[in-house]
Amino acid sequence: DTEVTQTPKHLVMGMTNKKSLKCEQHMGHRAMYWYKQKAKKPPELMFVYSYEKLSINESVPSRFSPECPNSSLLNLHLHALQPEDSALYLCASSPGLAGGPVTYEQYFGPGTRLTVT
Amino acid sequence: GIQVEQSPPDLILQEGANSTLRCNFSDSVNNLQWFHQNPWGQLINLFYIPSGTKQNGRLSATTVATERYSLLYISSSQTTDSGVYFCAVRGYGQNFVFGPGTRLSVLP
């Protein structure tokens, strides 16, 4: 099974709302990632978790707050977003340690399409 | 950080045609993946190929790490091959970086 699941598929939220995106994998992978993808652009890395610890934060604004409750789950908490945060948010996982000398194949979920009004 | 270029940026093919997509990268890499992003946004793994040659059906890929490029070959293209093809690389001690993509349209 090489599946990464993400919920919800679509999300519309106002700038004062608080919402969360959820990502789950059951492949025993120890690294999990959040990416942001704007229209007609490639995905850009936001956060990396390795063994449930945040190892990389690519200077992401604090209105995005990641959480890794266990090795299978990754959340992204959203608060006070701006319209320019509207994008496709992609979760990925890989078997290997993020940031180490060897990382392995990344598997992506289907994404959550977020619209901020 | 590592720079990734992909060519061509856009490609229009007639069904049944063959094509070659190229990915150039600016530094040594220890990971390289090719993805197909379908119209719904799903990134589909095509190849994990930091070096060497692999084939999967109508698709094949070659990475020449010493010369810092990778090629993706699509033969007998089908309309379902349409979408964006991304190359993503990881340099030693760095994070994954995606290239800008090649947008492929296969016409019936």
Short mmCIF file of C-alpha atoms in Angstrom, two decimals:
data_model
loop_
_atom_site.label_atom_id
_atom_site.label_comp_id
_atom_site.label_asym_id
_atom_site.label_seq_id
_atom_site.Cartn_x
_atom_site.Cartn_y
_atom_site.Cartn_z
CA ASP A 1 0.00 0.00 0.00
CA THR A 2 1.58 3.27 -1.13
CA GLU A 3 -1.28 5.55 -0.20
CA VAL A 4 -1.19 8.90 1.54
CA THR A 5 -4.62 10.28 2.36
CA GLN A 6 -5.58 13.90 2.94
CA THR A 7 -8.75 15.48 4.27
CA PRO A 8 -10.64 17.53 3.41
CA LYS A 9 -10.37 17.58 -0.39
CA HIS A 10 -11.62 21.17 -0.56
CA LEU A 11 -11.78 23.88 2.09
CA VAL A 12 -13.15 27.40 1.96
CA MET A 13 -12.42 29.56 4.97
CA GLY A 14 -12.65 33.18 5.99
CA MET A 15 -9.66 35.16 7.19
CA THR A 16 -10.78 34.94 10.82
CA ASN A 17 -11.46 31.18 10.82
CA LYS A 18 -9.39 28.41 12.35
CA LYS A 19 -9.23 25.15 10.43
CA SER A 20 -7.00 22.11 10.16
CA LEU A 21 -5.75 19.92 7.32
CA LYS A 22 -5.10 16.26 7.99
CA CYS A 23 -2.70 13.78 6.40
CA GLU A 24 -2.33 10.08 7.11
CA GLN A 25 -0.04 7.29 5.92
CA HIS A 26 0.23 3.66 7.00
CA MET A 27 3.40 2.71 5.16
CA GLY A 28 5.64 2.94 8.23
CA HIS A 29 7.38 5.99 6.79
CA ARG A 30 9.34 8.09 9.27
CA ALA A 31 9.46 11.37 7.37
CA MET A 32 6.43 13.48 6.48
CA TYR A 33 6.21 16.73 4.57
CA TRP A 34 3.87 19.65 3.83
CA TYR A 35 4.11 21.41 0.48
CA LYS A 36 2.23 24.41 -0.90
CA GLN A 37 1.46 24.68 -4.61
CA LYS A 38 0.12 27.80 -6.29
CA ALA A 39 -1.53 27.60 -9.70
CA LYS A 40 0.86 26.85 -12.56
CA LYS A 41 3.83 26.64 -10.17
CA PRO A 42 5.77 23.68 -8.74
CA PRO A 43 5.22 22.52 -5.16
CA GLU A 44 7.24 24.39 -2.54
CA LEU A 45 8.37 22.74 0.69
CA MET A 46 6.88 24.16 3.90
CA PHE A 47 7.70 21.73 6.73
CA VAL A 48 9.45 18.41 7.29
CA TYR A 49 8.91 16.05 10.21
CA SER A 50 11.36 13.29 10.97
CA TYR A 51 10.48 10.72 13.64
CA GLU A 52 7.60 12.97 14.72
CA LYS A 53 9.90 15.93 15.33
CA LEU A 54 9.90 19.11 13.27
CA SER A 55 13.22 19.14 11.47
CA ILE A 56 12.68 21.77 8.79
CA ASN A 57 10.58 24.94 8.67
CA GLU A 58 11.12 26.80 5.44
CA SER A 59 10.45 30.24 6.95
CA VAL A 60 6.71 29.68 6.89
CA PRO A 61 4.52 32.37 8.56
CA SER A 62 3.23 31.46 12.02
CA ARG A 63 -0.37 31.45 10.80
CA PHE A 64 0.53 27.93 9.57
CA SER A 65 1.18 25.57 12.49
CA PRO A 66 2.17 21.94 11.84
CA GLU A 67 1.65 19.08 14.25
CA CYS A 68 2.69 15.43 14.16
CA PRO A 69 0.68 13.55 16.85
CA ASN A 70 2.16 10.17 15.86
CA SER A 71 4.21 8.55 13.14
CA SER A 72 1.18 8.09 10.85
CA LEU A 73 -0.51 11.46 11.20
CA LEU A 74 0.39 14.97 10.17
CA ASN A 75 -1.81 18.02 10.71
CA LEU A 76 -1.57 21.59 9.49
CA HIS A 77 -3.44 24.10 11.63
CA LEU A 78 -4.54 27.27 9.89
CA HIS A 79 -5.39 30.56 11.57
CA ALA A 80 -5.87 34.12 10.30
CA LEU A 81 -4.95 33.23 6.74
CA GLN A 82 -4.76 35.71 3.90
CA PRO A 83 -6.32 35.38 0.43
CA GLU A 84 -2.83 34.85 -1.03
CA ASP A 85 -2.61 31.63 1.03
CA SER A 86 -5.17 30.07 -1.30
CA ALA A 87 -3.40 27.11 -2.89
CA LEU A 88 -3.20 23.33 -3.15
CA TYR A 89 -1.65 21.90 0.01
CA LEU A 90 0.12 18.61 -0.52
CA CYS A 91 1.29 16.12 2.06
CA ALA A 92 4.02 13.57 1.35
CA SER A 93 5.87 10.84 3.18
CA SER A 94 9.10 8.94 2.63
CA PRO A 95 10.72 5.95 4.33
CA GLY A 96 13.98 7.65 5.14
CA LEU A 97 15.11 10.33 7.52
CA ALA A 98 14.52 13.82 6.24
CA GLY A 99 17.66 15.89 6.16
CA GLY A 100 19.94 12.89 6.50
CA PRO A 101 22.51 11.68 3.99
CA VAL A 102 20.02 9.35 2.33
CA THR A 103 16.35 9.96 1.76
CA TYR A 104 14.01 7.85 -0.20
CA GLU A 105 11.13 8.05 -2.61
CA GLN A 106 8.43 10.55 -1.67
CA TYR A 107 4.77 9.58 -1.97
CA PHE A 108 2.18 12.34 -2.23
CA GLY A 109 -1.42 12.57 -1.13
CA PRO A 110 -4.14 14.00 -3.39
CA GLY A 111 -3.97 17.42 -1.76
CA THR A 112 -6.39 19.85 -0.14
CA ARG A 113 -7.51 22.74 -2.31
CA LEU A 114 -7.79 25.73 0.03
CA THR A 115 -9.60 28.96 -0.76
CA VAL A 116 -9.35 31.89 1.67
CA THR A 117 -12.08 34.49 1.30
CA GLY B 1 20.67 25.96 -3.17
CA ILE B 2 20.36 23.56 -6.05
CA GLN B 3 18.76 24.89 -9.25
CA VAL B 4 16.54 22.73 -11.45
CA GLU B 5 15.56 23.47 -15.04
CA GLN B 6 13.12 21.53 -17.20
CA SER B 7 12.61 21.66 -20.94
CA PRO B 8 10.55 22.18 -22.91
CA PRO B 9 8.16 24.23 -20.76
CA ASP B 10 5.21 23.26 -22.96
CA LEU B 11 4.70 20.41 -25.38
CA ILE B 12 1.78 19.55 -27.64
CA LEU B 13 1.70 16.10 -29.24
CA GLN B 14 -0.60 14.11 -31.40
CA GLU B 15 -1.71 10.83 -29.88
CA GLY B 16 0.79 8.10 -30.72
CA ALA B 17 3.82 10.39 -30.89
CA ASN B 18 6.99 9.99 -28.83
CA SER B 19 8.63 12.68 -26.69
CA THR B 20 11.65 13.38 -24.50
CA LEU B 21 11.53 15.65 -21.45
CA ARG B 22 14.73 16.94 -19.91
CA CYS B 23 15.72 17.93 -16.36
CA ASN B 24 19.01 19.72 -15.66
CA PHE B 25 20.29 20.33 -12.16
CA SER B 26 23.11 22.50 -10.90
CA ASP B 27 24.77 20.29 -8.28
CA SER B 28 25.29 16.67 -7.29
CA VAL B 29 22.13 14.89 -6.19
CA ASN B 30 21.45 11.76 -4.21
CA ASN B 31 17.74 11.63 -4.99
CA LEU B 32 15.79 12.33 -8.16
CA GLN B 33 12.15 11.64 -8.88
CA TRP B 34 9.89 12.16 -11.89
CA PHE B 35 6.21 12.89 -11.23
CA HIS B 36 3.12 13.31 -13.36
CA GLN B 37 0.58 15.75 -11.97
CA ASN B 38 -2.86 15.01 -13.34
CA PRO B 39 -5.54 17.67 -13.91
CA TRP B 40 -6.94 17.03 -10.42
CA GLY B 41 -3.61 17.87 -8.78
CA GLN B 42 -2.50 14.38 -7.79
CA LEU B 43 1.25 13.86 -8.06
CA ILE B 44 1.86 10.37 -9.39
CA ASN B 45 5.26 8.76 -8.92
CA LEU B 46 6.79 7.77 -12.23
CA PHE B 47 10.41 7.01 -11.39
CA TYR B 48 12.81 7.22 -8.49
CA ILE B 49 16.05 7.43 -10.43
CA PRO B 50 19.10 9.16 -8.90
CA SER B 51 21.21 7.36 -11.51
CA GLY B 52 20.91 4.79 -14.27
CA THR B 53 18.03 3.78 -16.50
CA LYS B 54 14.58 2.43 -15.69
CA GLN B 55 11.59 1.44 -17.78
CA ASN B 56 7.93 1.09 -16.92
CA GLY B 57 5.67 0.27 -19.84
CA ARG B 58 5.66 3.15 -22.32
CA LEU B 59 7.76 5.30 -20.04
CA SER B 60 11.47 5.16 -19.40
CA ALA B 61 13.97 7.42 -17.68
CA THR B 62 17.71 7.91 -17.65
CA THR B 63 19.76 9.92 -15.18
CA VAL B 64 23.39 10.76 -15.91
CA ALA B 65 24.38 12.05 -12.50
CA THR B 66 27.94 12.97 -13.50
CA GLU B 67 26.58 15.28 -16.20
CA ARG B 68 23.70 16.54 -14.03
CA TYR B 69 20.72 15.73 -16.17
CA SER B 70 17.83 13.31 -16.41
CA LEU B 71 15.60 12.42 -19.34
CA LEU B 72 12.05 11.09 -19.34
CA TYR B 73 10.90 9.29 -22.50
CA ILE B 74 7.24 8.85 -23.33
CA SER B 75 6.45 6.56 -26.24
CA SER B 76 3.15 6.11 -28.09
CA SER B 77 1.60 8.94 -26.10
CA GLN B 78 -2.06 8.77 -25.06
CA THR B 79 -4.48 11.54 -24.10
CA THR B 80 -4.28 10.34 -20.50
CA ASP B 81 -0.59 11.31 -20.50
CA SER B 82 -1.63 14.97 -20.52
CA GLY B 83 -0.70 17.00 -17.46
CA VAL B 84 2.43 18.46 -15.93
CA TYR B 85 5.64 16.47 -15.55
CA PHE B 86 7.91 17.49 -12.68
CA CYS B 87 11.44 16.52 -11.91
CA ALA B 88 12.34 16.81 -8.19
CA VAL B 89 15.88 16.53 -6.90
CA ARG B 90 17.63 16.50 -3.57
CA GLY B 91 21.23 17.53 -3.17
CA TYR B 92 23.40 16.21 -0.35
CA GLY B 93 22.28 17.76 2.92
CA GLN B 94 19.53 19.71 1.17
CA ASN B 95 15.78 19.46 0.73
CA PHE B 96 13.80 18.34 -2.27
CA VAL B 97 13.48 21.00 -4.97
CA PHE B 98 11.02 20.75 -7.81
CA GLY B 99 11.74 21.94 -11.32
CA PRO B 100 9.24 24.29 -13.00
CA GLY B 101 7.61 21.42 -14.90
CA THR B 102 6.79 20.53 -18.50
CA ARG B 103 3.13 20.95 -19.45
CA LEU B 104 2.15 18.19 -21.89
CA SER B 105 -1.00 18.16 -23.98
CA VAL B 106 -1.74 15.06 -26.03
CA LEU B 107 -4.39 15.63 -28.69
CA PRO B 108 -6.66 12.84 -29.98
#
